[in-house]
Short mmCIF file of C-alpha atoms and ligand atoms in Angstrom, two decimals:
data_model
loop_
_atom_site.label_atom_id
_atom_site.label_comp_id
_atom_site.label_asym_id
_atom_site.label_seq_id
_atom_site.Cartn_x
_atom_site.Cartn_y
_atom_site.Cartn_z
CA MET A 1 -94.00 -18.84 -83.64
CA ASN A 2 -97.17 -16.88 -82.96
CA VAL A 3 -100.00 -19.42 -83.01
CA GLN A 4 -103.63 -18.42 -83.52
CA PRO A 5 -106.26 -20.88 -82.22
CA GLU A 6 -108.53 -19.89 -85.13
CA ALA A 7 -105.91 -21.25 -87.55
CA ILE A 8 -105.85 -24.55 -85.63
CA ARG A 9 -109.61 -24.84 -85.91
CA GLU A 10 -109.56 -23.93 -89.60
CA LYS A 11 -107.03 -26.67 -90.30
CA ALA A 12 -109.10 -29.23 -88.38
CA LEU A 13 -112.24 -28.38 -90.35
CA GLU A 14 -110.28 -28.51 -93.60
CA LEU A 15 -109.18 -32.07 -92.69
CA GLY A 16 -112.78 -33.21 -92.15
CA TYR A 17 -113.32 -32.69 -88.42
CA GLU A 18 -116.79 -31.42 -87.60
CA LYS A 19 -115.66 -29.22 -84.72
CA CYS A 20 -112.51 -28.13 -82.93
CA ALA A 21 -111.86 -26.10 -79.79
CA VAL A 22 -108.88 -25.14 -77.66
CA LEU A 23 -109.50 -25.37 -73.93
CA PRO A 24 -107.20 -24.23 -71.09
CA LEU A 25 -106.46 -27.26 -68.88
CA ALA A 26 -107.68 -25.44 -65.78
CA ASN A 27 -111.19 -25.59 -67.31
CA LEU A 28 -111.16 -29.37 -66.90
CA ASP A 29 -111.10 -29.16 -63.11
CA GLY A 30 -113.92 -30.99 -61.45
CA PHE A 31 -113.80 -34.26 -63.37
CA GLY A 32 -112.44 -36.20 -60.36
CA SER A 33 -115.32 -35.06 -58.16
CA GLU A 34 -117.78 -35.97 -60.96
CA VAL A 35 -116.38 -39.49 -60.87
CA ASP A 36 -116.48 -39.65 -57.04
CA ARG A 37 -120.08 -38.45 -57.04
CA ARG A 38 -120.98 -41.28 -59.41
CA LEU A 39 -119.15 -43.86 -57.30
CA ASP A 40 -121.03 -42.68 -54.20
CA LYS A 41 -124.34 -43.25 -55.96
CA ILE A 42 -123.55 -46.84 -56.97
CA PRO A 43 -124.99 -49.33 -54.44
CA ASP A 44 -122.64 -51.78 -52.71
CA ASP A 45 -123.56 -54.80 -54.82
CA ASN A 46 -121.38 -57.49 -56.36
CA ARG A 47 -120.56 -55.45 -59.49
CA LYS A 48 -119.41 -52.28 -57.75
CA ALA A 49 -115.80 -53.50 -57.53
CA ILE A 50 -115.57 -53.57 -61.36
CA ASP A 51 -117.21 -50.14 -61.65
CA LYS A 52 -114.69 -48.80 -59.16
CA ALA A 53 -111.70 -50.39 -60.90
CA VAL A 54 -112.66 -48.81 -64.25
CA LEU A 55 -113.53 -45.42 -62.84
CA ASP A 56 -110.40 -45.31 -60.64
CA ARG A 57 -108.27 -45.97 -63.71
CA PHE A 58 -109.77 -43.01 -65.53
CA LYS A 59 -109.40 -40.74 -62.53
CA ALA A 60 -105.82 -40.34 -63.80
CA PHE A 61 -107.44 -37.86 -66.18
CA ASP A 62 -107.67 -35.59 -63.15
CA ARG A 63 -103.87 -35.55 -62.71
CA LEU A 64 -102.91 -33.87 -65.96
CA ALA A 65 -100.99 -31.05 -64.25
CA GLU A 66 -98.87 -33.59 -62.40
CA LEU A 67 -98.37 -35.97 -65.36
CA TYR A 68 -97.79 -33.30 -68.03
CA PRO A 69 -96.49 -30.23 -66.17
CA TRP A 70 -95.62 -28.52 -69.46
CA ALA A 71 -99.16 -28.76 -70.88
CA ARG A 72 -101.27 -25.58 -70.86
CA ALA A 73 -104.29 -26.37 -73.03
CA ALA A 74 -105.99 -29.13 -74.98
CA VAL A 75 -107.08 -29.11 -78.60
CA ILE A 76 -110.34 -31.07 -78.79
CA CYS A 77 -111.69 -32.35 -82.07
CA VAL A 78 -114.97 -33.98 -83.06
CA MET A 79 -115.09 -36.40 -86.00
CA GLY A 80 -118.45 -37.69 -87.22
CA TYR A 81 -118.50 -41.36 -88.21
CA GLY A 82 -122.19 -41.88 -88.96
CA VAL A 83 -121.64 -42.00 -92.72
CA TYR A 84 -120.62 -45.60 -93.37
CA ARG A 85 -122.55 -48.58 -94.72
CA ILE A 86 -122.86 -51.26 -92.03
CA PRO A 87 -123.23 -54.78 -93.43
CA ASP A 88 -126.56 -56.37 -92.45
CA ASN A 89 -125.00 -59.34 -90.63
CA LEU A 90 -123.14 -56.97 -88.26
CA LYS A 91 -126.07 -54.70 -87.43
CA ASN A 92 -127.21 -55.13 -83.82
CA ARG A 93 -124.36 -57.61 -83.27
CA VAL A 94 -121.21 -55.51 -83.50
CA ALA A 95 -121.51 -51.91 -82.33
CA ARG A 96 -121.07 -49.53 -85.27
CA TYR A 97 -118.39 -47.55 -83.45
CA PHE A 98 -116.20 -50.65 -83.69
CA CYS A 99 -117.14 -51.50 -87.28
CA VAL A 100 -115.69 -48.15 -88.32
CA ASP A 101 -113.12 -47.74 -85.54
CA SER A 102 -110.39 -45.45 -86.85
CA ARG A 103 -108.28 -45.27 -83.71
CA LYS A 104 -105.70 -47.78 -84.95
CA ASP A 105 -106.76 -48.39 -88.54
CA GLU A 106 -104.18 -46.71 -90.71
CA ARG A 107 -106.28 -47.34 -93.83
CA SER A 108 -109.14 -45.17 -92.62
CA GLY A 109 -109.55 -41.57 -93.76
CA GLU A 110 -110.13 -40.52 -90.15
CA PHE A 111 -106.80 -41.99 -89.00
CA LYS A 112 -105.02 -40.20 -91.86
CA ALA A 113 -106.75 -36.93 -90.97
CA SER A 114 -105.71 -37.36 -87.33
CA GLN A 115 -102.10 -37.96 -88.35
CA ALA A 116 -102.12 -34.98 -90.75
CA PHE A 117 -103.58 -32.75 -88.03
CA GLU A 118 -100.90 -33.87 -85.61
CA ASP A 119 -98.20 -33.09 -88.19
CA TYR A 120 -99.73 -29.65 -88.61
CA LEU A 121 -99.68 -28.97 -84.84
CA THR A 122 -96.05 -30.03 -84.71
CA SER A 123 -95.23 -27.79 -87.70
CA LEU A 124 -96.48 -24.83 -85.64
CA GLY A 125 -93.65 -25.47 -83.20
CA LEU A 126 -95.99 -26.76 -80.48
CA LYS A 127 -95.01 -29.45 -78.02
CA ILE A 128 -97.85 -31.94 -78.20
CA GLN A 129 -99.00 -35.23 -76.70
CA THR A 130 -101.86 -37.51 -77.60
CA GLU A 131 -103.03 -41.09 -77.07
CA ARG A 132 -105.34 -42.41 -79.76
CA GLN A 133 -106.78 -45.47 -78.04
CA TYR A 134 -108.23 -44.32 -74.73
CA GLY A 135 -107.24 -40.66 -74.66
CA LEU A 136 -105.20 -38.66 -72.16
CA LEU A 137 -108.10 -36.67 -70.76
CA PRO A 138 -111.84 -36.97 -70.14
CA LEU A 139 -112.94 -36.32 -73.69
CA ARG A 140 -116.67 -35.91 -73.10
CA TRP A 141 -116.08 -33.61 -70.17
CA ALA A 142 -113.62 -31.56 -72.24
CA ALA A 143 -115.96 -31.33 -75.24
CA TYR A 144 -118.79 -30.28 -72.91
CA LYS A 145 -116.63 -27.61 -71.23
CA ALA A 146 -115.53 -26.36 -74.65
CA GLY A 147 -119.17 -25.89 -75.68
CA LEU A 148 -118.92 -28.21 -78.68
CA GLY A 149 -122.29 -29.84 -77.98
CA VAL A 150 -124.28 -31.35 -75.11
CA GLY A 151 -123.85 -34.29 -72.77
CA ARG A 152 -127.11 -36.25 -72.68
CA ARG A 153 -128.63 -38.51 -70.04
CA ASN A 154 -127.31 -41.64 -71.73
CA ASN A 155 -123.87 -40.13 -70.97
CA PHE A 156 -123.09 -39.62 -74.64
CA PHE A 157 -121.82 -36.41 -76.08
CA TYR A 158 -123.86 -35.03 -78.96
CA THR A 159 -123.44 -32.46 -81.67
CA GLY A 160 -125.98 -31.76 -84.40
CA ARG A 161 -124.88 -35.11 -85.89
CA GLY A 162 -126.16 -37.01 -82.88
CA SER A 163 -123.85 -39.14 -80.75
CA TRP A 164 -122.17 -40.85 -83.73
CA ILE A 165 -119.07 -38.81 -83.14
CA HIS A 166 -115.58 -39.70 -82.08
CA LEU A 167 -113.60 -37.36 -79.82
CA GLU A 168 -109.87 -36.73 -79.97
CA SER A 169 -107.49 -34.40 -78.18
CA TRP A 170 -103.93 -33.15 -78.12
CA LEU A 171 -102.25 -31.53 -75.14
CA ILE A 172 -100.29 -28.42 -76.17
CA ASP A 173 -97.77 -26.23 -74.37
CA ARG A 174 -99.40 -22.82 -75.09
CA ASP A 175 -101.92 -20.69 -73.24
CA LEU A 176 -104.51 -20.63 -75.99
CA GLU A 177 -108.30 -20.61 -75.82
CA LEU A 178 -111.06 -20.93 -78.40
CA THR A 179 -114.41 -22.28 -77.24
CA GLU A 180 -118.00 -22.24 -78.47
CA THR A 181 -121.49 -22.11 -77.00
CA SER A 182 -123.82 -24.92 -77.92
CA ASP A 183 -127.42 -24.14 -78.84
CA LEU A 184 -128.56 -27.79 -78.80
CA LYS A 185 -131.68 -28.47 -76.74
CA PRO A 186 -131.28 -30.54 -73.55
CA CYS A 187 -133.02 -33.92 -73.14
CA PRO A 188 -136.81 -33.60 -72.71
CA GLU A 189 -137.65 -33.60 -68.99
CA GLU A 190 -139.74 -36.77 -69.09
CA CYS A 191 -137.60 -38.88 -71.48
CA GLN A 192 -136.23 -42.16 -70.08
CA LYS A 193 -135.86 -44.08 -73.33
CA CYS A 194 -132.14 -44.76 -72.95
CA GLN A 195 -132.45 -46.04 -69.39
CA LYS A 196 -135.29 -48.34 -70.39
CA ALA A 197 -133.41 -49.57 -73.48
CA CYS A 198 -130.33 -50.71 -71.54
CA PRO A 199 -130.70 -54.48 -71.19
CA THR A 200 -128.44 -54.80 -68.13
CA GLY A 201 -129.47 -51.73 -66.13
CA ALA A 202 -125.97 -50.30 -66.63
CA LEU A 203 -127.48 -46.89 -67.22
CA ALA A 204 -128.46 -46.79 -63.58
CA GLU A 205 -129.71 -43.22 -63.66
CA PRO A 206 -129.32 -40.21 -65.95
CA TYR A 207 -125.61 -39.44 -66.48
CA LEU A 208 -124.54 -42.56 -64.58
CA THR A 209 -123.29 -45.55 -66.55
CA ARG A 210 -122.02 -48.44 -64.48
CA PRO A 211 -119.06 -49.71 -66.52
CA GLY A 212 -119.12 -53.15 -64.85
CA SER A 213 -122.63 -53.82 -66.16
CA CYS A 214 -122.16 -52.34 -69.62
CA LEU A 215 -122.15 -54.98 -72.34
CA THR A 216 -119.23 -53.34 -74.10
CA LEU A 217 -117.01 -53.94 -71.12
CA ILE A 218 -118.43 -57.43 -70.61
CA ASN A 219 -118.37 -58.85 -74.14
CA ALA A 220 -115.30 -57.10 -75.50
CA LEU A 221 -112.91 -55.66 -72.94
CA ARG A 222 -112.72 -58.46 -70.43
CA PRO A 223 -112.68 -62.25 -70.64
CA VAL A 224 -116.18 -63.61 -70.19
CA ASN A 225 -117.41 -67.10 -69.80
CA TRP A 226 -121.16 -66.71 -70.27
CA ILE A 227 -121.92 -69.86 -68.30
CA ASP A 228 -124.47 -68.85 -65.64
CA HIS A 229 -123.49 -65.22 -66.20
CA PRO A 230 -126.20 -62.83 -64.91
CA TYR A 231 -126.24 -60.99 -68.27
CA SER A 232 -125.96 -63.95 -70.65
CA GLN A 233 -129.59 -63.55 -71.69
CA ALA A 234 -129.51 -59.74 -71.61
CA ALA A 235 -126.59 -59.76 -74.05
CA GLY A 236 -129.13 -60.74 -76.72
CA ASP A 237 -127.60 -60.67 -80.20
CA TRP A 238 -124.57 -58.58 -79.23
CA ILE A 239 -121.17 -60.18 -79.73
CA TYR A 240 -118.95 -57.09 -79.61
CA GLY A 241 -120.08 -53.87 -77.92
CA CYS A 242 -123.63 -52.56 -77.66
CA GLU A 243 -125.33 -49.36 -78.74
CA LEU A 244 -128.93 -49.69 -77.58
CA CYS A 245 -128.74 -46.57 -75.39
CA GLN A 246 -127.79 -44.62 -78.51
CA THR A 247 -130.06 -46.12 -81.17
CA CYS A 248 -133.18 -45.54 -79.05
CA CYS A 249 -132.48 -41.84 -78.57
CA PRO A 250 -134.73 -39.36 -80.44
CA TYR A 251 -131.72 -37.11 -81.04
CA ASN A 252 -130.04 -39.87 -83.06
CA GLN A 253 -132.95 -40.59 -85.37
CA GLY A 254 -131.99 -40.09 -89.01
CA LYS A 255 -128.48 -39.01 -88.05
CA TRP A 256 -126.70 -42.06 -89.48
CA GLN A 257 -126.54 -41.83 -93.27
CA GLU A 258 -125.02 -44.86 -95.02
CA GLU A 259 -123.07 -43.06 -97.73
CA LYS A 260 -119.57 -44.53 -97.79
CA ASP A 261 -117.70 -47.82 -97.47
CA PHE A 262 -115.28 -48.19 -94.59
CA PRO A 263 -112.03 -49.79 -95.83
CA GLY A 264 -112.19 -53.60 -95.66
CA LEU A 265 -115.47 -53.79 -93.69
CA GLU A 266 -117.73 -55.27 -96.34
CA GLU A 267 -115.15 -57.94 -97.22
CA LEU A 268 -114.55 -58.91 -93.59
CA SER A 269 -118.30 -59.10 -92.91
CA ARG A 270 -118.54 -61.95 -95.45
CA HIS A 271 -116.81 -64.13 -92.83
CA LEU A 272 -118.79 -62.96 -89.82
CA ASP A 273 -122.12 -64.77 -89.80
CA LEU A 274 -122.49 -66.49 -86.42
CA GLY A 275 -121.92 -69.93 -87.92
CA GLN A 276 -118.82 -68.76 -89.78
CA ILE A 277 -117.37 -67.40 -86.55
CA ILE A 278 -117.85 -70.75 -84.85
CA GLY A 279 -116.20 -72.54 -87.76
CA ALA A 280 -113.37 -70.02 -88.14
CA ASP A 281 -109.72 -71.05 -87.91
CA TYR A 282 -107.99 -69.42 -84.98
CA SER A 283 -105.35 -68.11 -87.39
CA PHE A 284 -108.13 -66.25 -89.24
CA ILE A 285 -109.35 -64.71 -85.98
CA ARG A 286 -105.87 -63.65 -84.96
CA GLU A 287 -104.91 -62.24 -88.35
CA ASN A 288 -108.16 -60.54 -89.31
CA LEU A 289 -110.34 -59.92 -86.28
CA VAL A 290 -107.79 -59.10 -83.59
CA PRO A 291 -106.21 -56.13 -85.46
CA LYS A 292 -109.60 -54.59 -86.27
CA PHE A 293 -111.60 -55.39 -83.14
CA TRP A 294 -108.64 -54.89 -80.87
CA TYR A 295 -110.38 -54.92 -77.46
CA LEU A 296 -110.52 -58.67 -77.96
CA THR A 297 -106.85 -59.61 -77.80
CA ALA A 298 -105.14 -62.63 -79.42
CA ASP A 299 -104.90 -64.55 -76.12
CA ARG A 300 -108.72 -64.47 -76.10
CA ASP A 301 -109.27 -65.65 -79.67
CA TRP A 302 -111.80 -68.13 -78.25
CA GLN A 303 -114.00 -65.25 -77.06
CA TRP A 304 -115.37 -64.67 -80.56
CA LYS A 305 -116.80 -68.19 -80.63
CA VAL A 306 -118.06 -68.05 -77.05
CA ASN A 307 -119.88 -64.78 -77.80
CA ALA A 308 -121.32 -66.18 -81.03
CA LEU A 309 -122.59 -69.25 -79.14
CA ASN A 310 -124.19 -66.99 -76.56
CA ALA A 311 -125.96 -65.02 -79.31
CA MET A 312 -127.14 -68.26 -80.96
CA LYS A 313 -128.42 -69.55 -77.64
CA ASN A 314 -130.34 -66.32 -77.10
CA ARG A 315 -132.13 -66.51 -80.44
CA TRP A 316 -132.01 -70.19 -81.28
CA LYS A 317 -132.76 -71.42 -84.80
CA PRO A 318 -132.66 -75.10 -85.82
CA GLU A 319 -130.02 -74.37 -88.48
CA TYR A 320 -127.57 -73.52 -85.68
CA GLY A 321 -127.53 -77.19 -84.61
CA PRO A 322 -124.47 -78.27 -86.66
CA TYR A 323 -122.46 -75.29 -85.37
CA LEU A 324 -123.24 -76.17 -81.78
CA GLU A 325 -122.11 -79.75 -82.53
CA ARG A 326 -118.92 -78.44 -84.05
CA ALA A 327 -118.25 -76.20 -81.06
CA LEU A 328 -118.47 -79.25 -78.77
CA ASN A 329 -115.25 -80.46 -80.43
CA ASP A 330 -113.49 -77.10 -80.68
CA GLU A 331 -109.80 -77.04 -79.82
CA ARG A 332 -110.31 -74.41 -77.08
CA PRO A 333 -111.78 -75.64 -73.75
CA GLU A 334 -113.65 -72.35 -73.23
CA VAL A 335 -115.62 -72.96 -76.44
CA ARG A 336 -116.35 -76.63 -75.62
CA GLN A 337 -117.57 -75.72 -72.13
CA MET A 338 -119.80 -72.95 -73.46
CA ALA A 339 -121.25 -75.26 -76.13
CA GLU A 340 -122.00 -77.93 -73.51
CA TRP A 341 -123.71 -75.40 -71.26
CA ALA A 342 -125.70 -73.82 -74.10
CA GLY A 343 -126.74 -77.28 -75.31
CA ARG A 344 -127.95 -78.27 -71.82
CA LEU A 345 -129.87 -75.01 -71.46
CA LEU A 346 -131.51 -75.34 -74.86
CA LYS A 347 -132.55 -78.93 -74.10
CA ARG A 348 -134.05 -77.87 -70.80
CA ARG A 349 -135.84 -75.01 -72.51
CA SER A 350 -137.37 -77.26 -75.15
CA GLY A 351 -138.43 -79.73 -72.44
CA LEU A 352 -136.31 -82.63 -73.79
C1 B12 B 401 -113.82 -45.77 -69.89
C2 B12 B 401 -114.55 -45.66 -71.19
C3 B12 B 401 -115.53 -46.59 -71.44
C4 B12 B 401 -115.97 -47.62 -70.40
C5 B12 B 401 -116.86 -46.93 -69.33
C6 B12 B 401 -117.87 -45.96 -69.94
C7 B12 B 401 -118.42 -44.90 -69.00
N1 B12 B 401 -119.59 -44.44 -69.36
O1 B12 B 401 -117.87 -44.50 -68.03
C8 B12 B 401 -116.73 -48.67 -71.27
C9 B12 B 401 -115.82 -49.80 -71.64
C10 B12 B 401 -117.97 -49.30 -70.65
C11 B12 B 401 -117.02 -47.85 -72.52
C12 B12 B 401 -117.94 -48.21 -73.45
C13 B12 B 401 -118.25 -47.47 -74.56
N2 B12 B 401 -117.62 -46.38 -75.03
CO1 B12 B 401 -116.18 -45.55 -74.10
N3 B12 B 401 -114.80 -44.55 -73.29
C14 B12 B 401 -114.24 -44.64 -72.12
C15 B12 B 401 -113.17 -43.54 -71.98
C16 B12 B 401 -111.81 -44.14 -72.28
C17 B12 B 401 -113.19 -42.84 -70.63
C18 B12 B 401 -114.59 -42.45 -70.12
C19 B12 B 401 -114.61 -42.01 -68.69
O2 B12 B 401 -113.73 -41.34 -68.21
N4 B12 B 401 -115.65 -42.39 -67.97
C20 B12 B 401 -115.91 -41.94 -66.63
C21 B12 B 401 -117.19 -41.07 -66.68
C22 B12 B 401 -117.58 -40.62 -65.28
O3 B12 B 401 -116.86 -39.93 -67.45
P1 B12 B 401 -117.50 -39.65 -68.90
O4 B12 B 401 -117.96 -40.90 -69.52
O5 B12 B 401 -116.55 -38.82 -69.66
O6 B12 B 401 -118.78 -38.81 -68.51
C23 B12 B 401 -118.67 -37.44 -68.20
C24 B12 B 401 -119.40 -36.56 -69.15
O7 B12 B 401 -120.48 -37.25 -69.72
C25 B12 B 401 -119.84 -35.43 -68.24
N5 B12 B 401 -120.89 -34.62 -68.80
C26 B12 B 401 -120.85 -34.13 -70.06
N6 B12 B 401 -121.90 -33.37 -70.26
C27 B12 B 401 -122.64 -33.37 -69.14
C28 B12 B 401 -123.85 -32.74 -68.87
C29 B12 B 401 -124.41 -32.89 -67.63
C30 B12 B 401 -125.69 -32.17 -67.32
C31 B12 B 401 -123.78 -33.72 -66.65
C32 B12 B 401 -124.37 -33.93 -65.31
C33 B12 B 401 -122.55 -34.35 -66.96
C34 B12 B 401 -121.99 -34.16 -68.21
O8 B12 B 401 -120.17 -36.09 -67.05
C35 B12 B 401 -119.37 -37.24 -66.90
C36 B12 B 401 -118.43 -37.05 -65.75
O9 B12 B 401 -117.55 -36.04 -65.93
C37 B12 B 401 -113.61 -42.53 -73.10
C38 B12 B 401 -112.47 -41.78 -73.79
C39 B12 B 401 -112.01 -40.63 -72.94
N7 B12 B 401 -110.73 -40.46 -72.84
O10 B12 B 401 -112.82 -39.89 -72.39
C40 B12 B 401 -114.37 -43.43 -74.11
C41 B12 B 401 -115.62 -42.86 -74.76
C42 B12 B 401 -116.47 -42.22 -73.68
N8 B12 B 401 -116.31 -44.06 -75.23
C43 B12 B 401 -116.95 -43.90 -76.34
C44 B12 B 401 -117.75 -44.90 -76.94
C45 B12 B 401 -118.23 -44.63 -78.37
C46 B12 B 401 -118.10 -46.06 -76.26
C47 B12 B 401 -119.09 -47.12 -76.74
C48 B12 B 401 -120.34 -46.54 -77.35
C49 B12 B 401 -118.57 -48.12 -77.74
C50 B12 B 401 -119.68 -49.12 -78.15
N9 B12 B 401 -120.51 -48.80 -79.09
O11 B12 B 401 -119.81 -50.17 -77.60
C51 B12 B 401 -119.40 -47.87 -75.42
C52 B12 B 401 -120.73 -47.36 -74.84
C53 B12 B 401 -120.94 -47.58 -73.40
C54 B12 B 401 -121.52 -46.42 -72.65
N10 B12 B 401 -122.81 -46.48 -72.39
O12 B12 B 401 -120.84 -45.47 -72.31
C55 B12 B 401 -116.77 -42.49 -76.90
C56 B12 B 401 -118.06 -41.66 -76.69
C57 B12 B 401 -118.33 -40.66 -77.79
C58 B12 B 401 -119.58 -39.86 -77.49
N11 B12 B 401 -120.26 -39.44 -78.53
O13 B12 B 401 -119.92 -39.59 -76.33
C59 B12 B 401 -115.51 -41.98 -76.07
C60 B12 B 401 -115.50 -40.51 -75.73
C61 B12 B 401 -114.27 -42.38 -76.90
C62 B12 B 401 -113.95 -41.41 -78.03
N12 B12 B 401 -112.68 -41.23 -78.29
O14 B12 B 401 -114.76 -40.82 -78.69
N13 B12 B 401 -116.24 -46.72 -72.59
S1 SF4 B 402 -123.95 -49.72 -74.37
FE1 SF4 B 402 -125.63 -51.22 -74.01
S2 SF4 B 402 -125.17 -52.19 -72.03
FE2 SF4 B 402 -123.87 -50.33 -72.20
S3 SF4 B 402 -125.06 -48.71 -71.17
FE3 SF4 B 402 -125.62 -48.63 -73.35
S4 SF4 B 402 -127.42 -49.95 -73.58
FE4 SF4 B 402 -126.48 -50.43 -71.60
S1 SF4 B 403 -133.07 -41.24 -74.93
FE1 SF4 B 403 -134.04 -39.40 -74.06
S2 SF4 B 403 -133.11 -39.11 -72.01
FE2 SF4 B 403 -131.84 -40.56 -73.16
S3 SF4 B 403 -130.26 -39.30 -74.07
FE3 SF4 B 403 -131.86 -39.48 -75.61
S4 SF4 B 403 -133.23 -37.72 -75.27
FE4 SF4 B 403 -131.93 -37.92 -73.48
#
């Protein structure tokens, strides 16, 4: 079948995507050296090993020709998600990207659009491949090369809707091309707001995020015991993800418009005050939180309580006292140990 890239883009826009491009895979060359350049700039400190492990894993994005020898181009789509109401008790605690994460949530309109788009690509007779969780290719690099917007110094990819956009791609087996040219302004020369906003120094310099120091990796993707952790205090109120390097950015101001409800979010939020998390049954966490906030897997169900205790400790209020007491008798040792440590720290702080 003769396939026109314009028809692919038209279908994507019809399904609600903000933008869509088709990029020959050869145009992605150079990502591996971008990663190496970043690794060279990272000093040899005690967090470099984690940075290297994460970046090495994603260097597989540079081996597309070897892993998918049949693939010729990538369809890259941009979906804006800055349209949902975020319940007050989740704001500045759970990153919005995760509140409205559509990557696995079959109830969400975005997931349905993604599935419908995939069906359309298949109906054109194309061989396709995608991976909805972490992607098969460097999505920001691809979107940048396709001219869909700009990469900013906080490392985020922006369109006219700011950085509140999710990127998706499908490898296809045809030599097609349809790109754009972005007319968005670059970051102002003197701006350093994102670097200054990062509480852990993970945004080490413009365009260089150290994954091992980024709160999203620390509080969600990997097990963390906050006891004596160098970023326990810096984690502030965050219990899942972080978005400070995005919210501070002038190009994101006014770009999030709370217009719609994300399926199930408001209802779930009624169980997610810090105290409720500490008192939650583990069956509740496994059945309701693990499927939605899936970086935090069932074998780490205790992490929710440990993160909530850390947030309480960072902004202590007397009404948290009973929850701390309760955590001291929690069935999971990780939670008991964290509660003991937080209690000792708080006592020391108050001079008792
Ligand atoms: C690994 C990963 C992470 C890791 C490491 C992040 C990192 N910065 O390297 C961790 C777990 C920390 C993470 C966290 C988050 N992530 Co993440 N993550 C990824 C993943 C799977 C791979 C990224 C990667 O390869 N990193 C290696 C670096 C070197 O590459 P890069 O980030 O793509 O950066 C390149 C471009 O920015 C490019 N570039 C583009 N334009 C320009 C312009 C100039 C001038 C220059 C010099 C460079 C440049 O240069 C870089 C090198 O090529 C992608 C999905 C994917 N398949 O791409 C999502 C992705 C990057 N993550 C995303 C999101 C939303 C997040 C979180 C915000 C979630 C949250 N709220 O907590 C956090 C934010 C943390 C942060 N500051 O980045 C979105 C970003 C969307 C956007 N608008 O940019 C992506 C694209 C997922 C998606 N499907 O949409 N993430
Ligand atoms: S998400 Fe938070 S911790 Fe990670 S780079 Fe941005 S501001 Fe820093
Ligand atoms: S805060 Fe400033 S430097 Fe950082 S991404 Fe936004 S405009 Fe660019």
